[in-house]
Short mmCIF file of C-alpha atoms in Angstrom, two decimals:
data_model
loop_
_atom_site.label_atom_id
_atom_site.label_comp_id
_atom_site.label_asym_id
_atom_site.label_seq_id
_atom_site.Cartn_x
_atom_site.Cartn_y
_atom_site.Cartn_z
CA ALA A 1 0.00 0.00 0.00
CA ALA A 2 2.79 2.40 0.88
CA GLN A 3 4.45 1.73 -2.48
CA MET A 4 1.17 2.79 -4.11
CA GLY A 5 1.07 5.98 -2.05
CA VAL A 6 -1.57 4.73 0.41
CA LEU A 7 -0.65 4.89 4.09
CA PHE A 8 -2.82 2.85 6.47
CA ARG A 9 -2.43 4.57 9.84
CA LYS A 10 -4.74 2.05 11.54
CA GLY A 11 -4.75 -1.65 10.77
CA ASP A 12 -8.50 -2.12 11.12
CA ALA A 13 -9.05 0.34 8.27
CA LEU A 14 -7.59 -2.26 5.91
CA GLN A 15 -10.37 -4.62 7.00
CA LEU A 16 -13.24 -2.12 7.17
CA LEU A 17 -12.69 -0.72 3.68
CA ARG A 18 -13.73 -4.04 2.17
CA ASP A 19 -17.35 -3.50 3.22
CA ALA A 20 -17.62 0.15 2.16
CA ALA A 21 -20.96 0.99 0.51
CA VAL A 22 -20.76 4.79 0.18
CA VAL A 23 -17.77 7.02 -0.49
CA ALA A 24 -18.42 10.64 0.48
CA VAL A 25 -15.95 13.26 -0.68
CA ASP A 26 -15.35 16.87 0.20
CA LYS A 27 -15.21 19.20 -2.80
CA THR A 28 -12.57 21.90 -2.41
CA GLY A 29 -9.06 20.50 -2.44
CA THR A 30 -10.28 16.90 -2.57
CA LEU A 31 -12.39 16.62 -5.70
CA THR A 32 -11.09 19.89 -7.12
CA VAL A 33 -7.60 21.33 -7.47
CA GLY A 34 -8.10 23.55 -4.43
CA LYS A 35 -6.69 26.63 -6.15
CA PRO A 36 -9.72 28.69 -7.19
CA GLN A 37 -9.44 31.60 -9.59
CA LEU A 38 -11.56 34.75 -9.63
CA THR A 39 -13.69 34.61 -12.76
CA ASP A 40 -16.50 37.13 -12.28
CA LEU A 41 -17.16 40.31 -10.32
CA VAL A 42 -20.52 41.99 -10.92
CA VAL A 43 -21.02 45.19 -8.92
CA ALA A 44 -24.26 46.86 -7.89
CA ASP A 45 -25.21 50.34 -9.00
CA SER A 46 -23.20 53.17 -7.42
CA PHE A 47 -20.21 50.91 -6.73
CA ALA A 48 -16.96 50.90 -8.70
CA ARG A 49 -15.42 47.56 -9.59
CA ALA A 50 -11.85 48.43 -8.58
CA GLU A 51 -13.02 49.89 -5.28
CA VAL A 52 -15.05 46.79 -4.39
CA LEU A 53 -12.31 44.36 -5.41
CA ALA A 54 -9.69 46.25 -3.38
CA SER A 55 -11.92 46.34 -0.29
CA VAL A 56 -12.87 42.67 -0.53
CA ALA A 57 -9.26 41.61 -1.13
CA ALA A 58 -8.11 43.64 1.88
CA VAL A 59 -10.47 41.61 4.08
CA GLU A 60 -9.76 38.26 2.43
CA ARG A 61 -6.01 38.80 2.83
CA ARG A 62 -6.52 37.95 6.51
CA SER A 63 -8.19 34.63 5.66
CA GLU A 64 -6.46 31.33 4.84
CA HIS A 65 -9.27 29.92 2.67
CA PRO A 66 -8.32 29.05 -0.95
CA ILE A 67 -11.13 31.27 -2.26
CA ALA A 68 -9.74 34.19 -0.27
CA GLU A 69 -6.33 33.63 -1.81
CA ALA A 70 -7.85 33.67 -5.30
CA ILE A 71 -9.45 37.08 -4.67
CA VAL A 72 -6.23 38.54 -3.28
CA VAL A 73 -4.22 37.24 -6.22
CA ALA A 74 -6.71 38.78 -8.68
CA ALA A 75 -6.57 42.17 -6.93
CA ARG A 76 -2.78 42.22 -6.95
CA ALA A 77 -2.72 41.17 -10.61
CA GLU A 78 -4.74 44.31 -11.38
CA GLY A 79 -2.25 46.42 -9.44
CA LEU A 80 -4.71 47.47 -6.73
CA ALA A 81 -3.41 48.83 -3.43
CA LEU A 82 -4.84 46.95 -0.45
CA ASP A 83 -5.53 48.87 2.76
CA GLU A 84 -5.09 47.25 6.16
CA ALA A 85 -8.16 45.41 7.46
CA GLU A 86 -9.01 46.00 11.11
CA GLY A 87 -11.22 43.96 13.43
CA PHE A 88 -11.15 40.90 11.19
CA GLU A 89 -13.71 38.22 12.06
CA ALA A 90 -14.35 34.85 10.44
CA ASP A 91 -17.67 33.02 10.80
CA ALA A 92 -17.18 29.42 9.66
CA GLY A 93 -19.56 28.48 6.88
CA HIS A 94 -20.81 32.05 6.46
CA GLY A 95 -18.00 34.45 5.63
CA VAL A 96 -15.59 37.08 6.88
CA SER A 97 -15.81 40.72 7.87
CA ALA A 98 -13.53 43.61 8.79
CA THR A 99 -13.21 47.38 8.63
CA VAL A 100 -11.23 48.73 5.67
CA ALA A 101 -10.45 52.45 5.43
CA GLY A 102 -13.26 53.19 7.85
CA ARG A 103 -15.84 51.15 5.94
CA ARG A 104 -17.42 47.91 7.15
CA VAL A 105 -16.84 45.16 4.58
CA GLU A 106 -18.55 41.76 4.79
CA VAL A 107 -17.91 38.94 2.34
CA GLY A 108 -19.55 35.54 2.28
CA ALA A 109 -22.33 33.24 1.20
CA ASP A 110 -25.91 34.26 0.56
CA ARG A 111 -26.83 33.08 4.06
CA LEU A 112 -24.53 35.75 5.50
CA MET A 113 -26.25 38.43 3.43
CA ARG A 114 -29.67 37.23 4.55
CA ARG A 115 -28.51 37.38 8.14
CA LEU A 116 -27.50 40.99 7.52
CA GLY A 117 -30.98 41.68 6.17
CA LEU A 118 -29.80 42.18 2.57
CA ASP A 119 -31.78 40.96 -0.44
CA VAL A 120 -29.54 39.08 -2.89
CA ASP A 121 -32.32 38.62 -5.47
CA VAL A 122 -30.93 41.59 -7.39
CA PHE A 123 -28.17 39.22 -8.46
CA ALA A 124 -30.47 36.21 -8.96
CA ASP A 125 -29.85 35.89 -12.71
CA ALA A 126 -26.08 36.21 -12.30
CA ALA A 127 -26.06 33.71 -9.43
CA ALA A 128 -28.04 31.18 -11.48
CA ARG A 129 -25.69 31.54 -14.45
CA LEU A 130 -22.57 31.23 -12.32
CA GLY A 131 -23.93 28.22 -10.45
CA ASP A 132 -24.77 26.42 -13.71
CA GLU A 133 -21.18 27.02 -14.81
CA GLY A 134 -19.89 25.30 -11.67
CA LYS A 135 -18.62 28.52 -10.12
CA SER A 136 -18.96 29.39 -6.43
CA PRO A 137 -20.79 32.72 -5.97
CA LEU A 138 -20.03 34.95 -3.00
CA TYR A 139 -21.50 38.29 -2.04
CA ALA A 140 -19.90 41.46 -0.72
CA ALA A 141 -21.56 44.13 1.40
CA ILE A 142 -20.00 47.50 2.16
CA ASP A 143 -21.39 49.67 4.97
CA GLY A 144 -24.55 47.58 5.11
CA ARG A 145 -25.28 47.77 1.36
CA LEU A 146 -25.05 44.90 -1.10
CA ALA A 147 -22.08 45.78 -3.30
CA ALA A 148 -21.26 42.85 -5.57
CA ILE A 149 -21.50 39.19 -6.45
CA ILE A 150 -18.14 37.49 -6.83
CA ALA A 151 -17.49 34.14 -8.50
CA VAL A 152 -14.52 31.84 -8.31
CA ALA A 153 -13.96 28.62 -10.21
CA ASP A 154 -12.07 25.65 -8.87
CA PRO A 155 -11.53 23.07 -11.62
CA LEU A 156 -11.75 19.34 -11.03
CA LYS A 157 -8.50 17.47 -10.59
CA PRO A 158 -7.58 15.61 -13.79
CA THR A 159 -7.95 12.26 -11.99
CA SER A 160 -11.24 12.92 -10.18
CA VAL A 161 -13.55 11.69 -12.95
CA ALA A 162 -11.49 8.49 -13.40
CA ALA A 163 -11.56 7.90 -9.62
CA VAL A 164 -15.36 8.24 -9.48
CA GLN A 165 -15.72 5.90 -12.45
CA ALA A 166 -13.47 3.34 -10.74
CA LEU A 167 -15.57 3.52 -7.56
CA HIS A 168 -18.75 2.99 -9.59
CA ALA A 169 -17.17 -0.02 -11.29
CA MET A 170 -16.58 -1.46 -7.81
CA GLY A 171 -20.30 -1.12 -7.03
CA LEU A 172 -19.95 1.85 -4.69
CA LYS A 173 -22.15 4.92 -4.39
CA VAL A 174 -20.30 8.26 -4.51
CA ALA A 175 -21.59 11.37 -2.73
CA MET A 176 -20.23 14.89 -2.35
CA ILE A 177 -20.55 16.96 0.83
CA THR A 178 -19.84 20.66 0.40
CA GLY A 179 -20.61 24.08 1.79
CA ASP A 180 -21.19 25.45 -1.73
CA ASN A 181 -24.67 26.45 -2.83
CA ALA A 182 -26.76 23.65 -4.31
CA ARG A 183 -26.68 24.87 -7.92
CA THR A 184 -22.87 25.06 -8.03
CA ALA A 185 -22.51 21.73 -6.23
CA ARG A 186 -24.83 19.98 -8.70
CA ALA A 187 -22.87 21.40 -11.64
CA ILE A 188 -19.60 20.05 -10.23
CA ALA A 189 -21.27 16.71 -9.46
CA ARG A 190 -22.47 16.40 -13.06
CA GLN A 191 -18.95 16.98 -14.33
CA ALA A 192 -17.52 14.34 -12.01
CA GLY A 193 -20.35 11.81 -12.38
CA ILE A 194 -21.24 11.86 -8.67
CA ASP A 195 -24.48 10.17 -7.57
CA GLU A 196 -25.64 12.33 -4.66
CA VAL A 197 -24.94 15.89 -3.52
CA VAL A 198 -25.29 17.29 -0.01
CA ALA A 199 -24.79 21.03 -0.42
CA GLU A 200 -24.77 24.15 1.76
CA VAL A 201 -23.43 22.14 4.68
CA LEU A 202 -21.86 24.10 7.53
CA PRO A 203 -18.62 22.73 9.04
CA ASP A 204 -20.35 21.68 12.25
CA THR A 205 -23.11 19.80 10.39
CA LYS A 206 -20.88 17.63 8.17
CA VAL A 207 -21.05 14.83 10.73
CA ALA A 208 -24.86 14.86 10.65
CA ALA A 209 -24.79 14.81 6.83
CA LEU A 210 -22.43 11.84 6.93
CA ARG A 211 -24.77 9.97 9.29
CA ARG A 212 -27.71 10.59 6.97
CA LEU A 213 -25.74 9.17 4.04
CA ALA A 214 -25.04 6.08 6.13
CA GLY A 215 -28.72 5.74 7.05
CA ARG A 216 -28.00 6.16 10.76
CA GLY A 217 -29.70 8.15 13.46
CA GLU A 218 -28.47 11.52 14.66
CA ASP A 219 -26.58 9.82 17.48
CA GLY A 220 -24.73 7.67 14.94
CA LYS A 221 -25.53 4.47 16.85
CA ALA A 222 -28.16 2.92 14.62
CA ALA A 223 -27.00 0.39 12.06
CA GLY A 224 -26.46 1.62 8.54
CA ARG A 225 -24.26 1.38 5.49
CA ARG A 226 -20.51 1.55 5.91
CA VAL A 227 -19.34 5.01 4.84
CA VAL A 228 -15.90 6.24 3.81
CA PHE A 229 -15.23 9.99 3.95
CA VAL A 230 -12.45 11.67 1.98
CA GLY A 231 -11.33 15.18 2.93
CA ASP A 232 -8.37 17.48 3.29
CA GLY A 233 -9.25 20.53 5.40
CA ILE A 234 -9.55 21.52 9.05
CA ASN A 235 -13.34 21.57 8.66
CA ASP A 236 -13.24 17.94 7.50
CA ALA A 237 -11.58 16.61 10.67
CA PRO A 238 -14.82 15.80 12.58
CA ALA A 239 -16.27 13.96 9.55
CA LEU A 240 -13.02 12.05 9.04
CA ALA A 241 -13.19 10.91 12.66
CA GLU A 242 -16.90 10.04 12.44
CA ALA A 243 -16.73 7.96 9.25
CA ASP A 244 -16.21 4.20 9.41
CA VAL A 245 -12.98 4.92 7.55
CA GLY A 246 -11.61 8.44 7.15
CA ILE A 247 -9.25 9.05 4.23
CA ALA A 248 -7.20 12.25 4.19
CA ILE A 249 -5.49 13.78 1.20
CA GLY A 250 -1.78 13.96 2.01
CA THR A 251 -1.55 17.48 0.59
CA GLY A 252 -4.17 18.67 3.10
CA THR A 253 -3.94 20.04 6.62
CA ASP A 254 -2.17 18.32 9.51
CA VAL A 255 -5.40 18.23 11.52
CA ALA A 256 -7.19 16.31 8.76
CA ILE A 257 -4.30 13.84 8.43
CA GLU A 258 -4.22 13.23 12.19
CA SER A 259 -7.99 12.56 12.20
CA ALA A 260 -7.86 10.04 9.35
CA ASP A 261 -7.39 6.27 9.30
CA VAL A 262 -5.82 6.29 5.84
CA VAL A 263 -3.68 8.94 4.16
CA LEU A 264 -3.21 9.30 0.42
CA MET A 265 0.37 10.50 0.08
CA SER A 266 -0.46 12.53 -3.02
CA GLY A 267 -3.52 14.57 -3.91
CA ASP A 268 -4.60 11.90 -6.38
CA LEU A 269 -8.15 10.73 -5.64
CA THR A 270 -7.57 7.47 -7.53
CA GLY A 271 -5.83 6.32 -4.34
CA VAL A 272 -9.31 5.74 -2.86
CA PRO A 273 -10.38 2.93 -5.23
CA ARG A 274 -6.84 1.52 -4.95
CA ALA A 275 -7.11 1.38 -1.16
CA ILE A 276 -10.55 -0.27 -1.30
CA ALA A 277 -9.41 -2.78 -3.94
CA LEU A 278 -6.34 -3.60 -1.87
CA SER A 279 -8.52 -4.11 1.20
CA ARG A 280 -10.75 -6.52 -0.68
CA ALA A 281 -7.76 -8.41 -2.09
CA THR A 282 -6.11 -8.62 1.35
CA MET A 283 -9.20 -9.93 3.12
CA ARG A 284 -9.79 -12.41 0.30
CA ASN A 285 -6.19 -13.58 0.68
CA ILE A 286 -6.61 -13.98 4.43
CA GLY A 287 -9.73 -16.08 3.84
CA GLN A 288 -7.84 -18.32 1.42
CA ASN A 289 -4.99 -18.78 3.89
CA LEU A 290 -7.33 -19.67 6.75
CA PHE A 291 -9.23 -22.15 4.62
CA TRP A 292 -6.18 -23.99 3.32
CA ALA A 293 -4.37 -23.94 6.66
CA PHE A 294 -7.36 -25.49 8.42
CA ALA A 295 -8.01 -27.98 5.61
CA TYR A 296 -4.33 -28.99 5.45
CA ASN A 297 -3.99 -29.47 9.20
CA SER A 298 -7.40 -31.12 9.55
CA ALA A 299 -6.29 -33.79 7.07
CA LEU A 300 -2.69 -34.39 8.20
CA ILE A 301 -2.79 -34.05 11.99
CA PRO A 302 -5.07 -37.11 12.42
CA LEU A 303 -2.79 -39.00 10.03
CA ALA A 304 0.31 -38.01 12.02
CA ALA A 305 -1.47 -38.96 15.26
CA GLY A 306 -2.14 -42.50 13.93
CA ALA A 307 -5.92 -42.15 13.70
CA PHE A 308 -5.98 -44.04 10.41
CA TYR A 309 -3.58 -46.82 11.48
CA PRO A 310 -6.11 -49.26 13.02
CA ALA A 311 -8.36 -49.20 9.96
CA PHE A 312 -6.00 -48.55 7.06
CA GLY A 313 -2.51 -49.10 8.47
CA LEU A 314 -1.52 -45.54 7.49
CA LEU A 315 1.16 -43.64 9.44
CA LEU A 316 3.08 -40.43 8.83
CA SER A 317 6.77 -40.47 9.58
CA PRO A 318 7.91 -37.65 11.91
CA VAL A 319 10.31 -36.60 9.16
CA PHE A 320 7.48 -36.19 6.64
CA ALA A 321 5.27 -34.61 9.31
CA ALA A 322 7.90 -31.94 9.94
CA ALA A 323 8.26 -31.34 6.19
CA ALA A 324 4.46 -31.13 5.81
CA MET A 325 4.28 -28.59 8.66
CA SER A 326 6.91 -26.46 6.97
CA MET A 327 5.12 -26.70 3.62
CA SER A 328 1.94 -25.47 5.28
CA SER A 329 3.72 -22.32 6.41
CA VAL A 330 5.44 -21.88 3.04
CA PHE A 331 2.11 -22.23 1.23
CA VAL A 332 0.37 -19.59 3.38
CA LEU A 333 3.31 -17.20 3.17
CA GLY A 334 3.65 -17.69 -0.58
CA ASN A 335 -0.04 -17.00 -1.11
CA ALA A 336 0.19 -13.83 0.97
CA LEU A 337 3.20 -12.62 -1.01
CA ARG A 338 1.08 -12.64 -4.17
CA LEU A 339 -0.29 -9.32 -2.91
CA ARG A 340 3.05 -7.75 -3.82
CA ARG A 341 1.94 -8.02 -7.43
CA PHE A 342 -1.34 -6.20 -6.71
#
């Protein structure tokens, strides 16, 4: 597994993966490249594009989210000067806010704007278009007024579609759990060939979404399907710990890696079907070894003990018994070593 770039941090994960029924994946950085690019910025009346972009970038410069980095990069590429943001606050799953040059700037999802009492329907057509294109729309408010809709695009990793196809070929259901709006999430899911989408999920509700996919109760105790979760970010850590098997992308955060049972050393999602296939092959190999070891010993131990001597006059010389015992071990070991050619 290590030679294939799959690190099993816990031995039982190698066994549990065999019975996986659903593979749930995070979107940003797992299914996608994780390096979004600013593609659209539509400003409201009475706002200037350069002014809005500079203000939003000044706030996002304090954030570590990939989308924030994309906005900052775009602003610097246009040569805009970024003022210092004061009183920066981040609300997980909603957005960020700060004061820039004496003006209150708030950037985030539509749910943040609704919480501020702002009507985003003015950008409804633009939001629908961007979502259908697989872009993630954000909104910016300046001094309590809706200023712009911003869109970033995060392309799928080149191997994501092949990984999803491989999982389907293995009879597994693939789902995506994301904080993106439903329209954008469905567009990405169509591109990747994903079966089910759970969108607009806040970081603290990913565990509940995972339990629903597994068909379990909210307490997670009821029986359900075995679920594998694949993620890479800090927000994915609780879901990685909750899943029957948590798989972390090796290029992700340390917290995610520490919470996972399996780590993919690269960012290649095809490591997931490899890990599951290896689990199935390993458990099948163990079953073969147990069967032949029991069958071999069940036949030869009575012979060596003289059980057949009274009726058939058959005995097994201690020399041949010792050789047979060694051959039993060699057979089991040789069968196990076939996995090196996996």
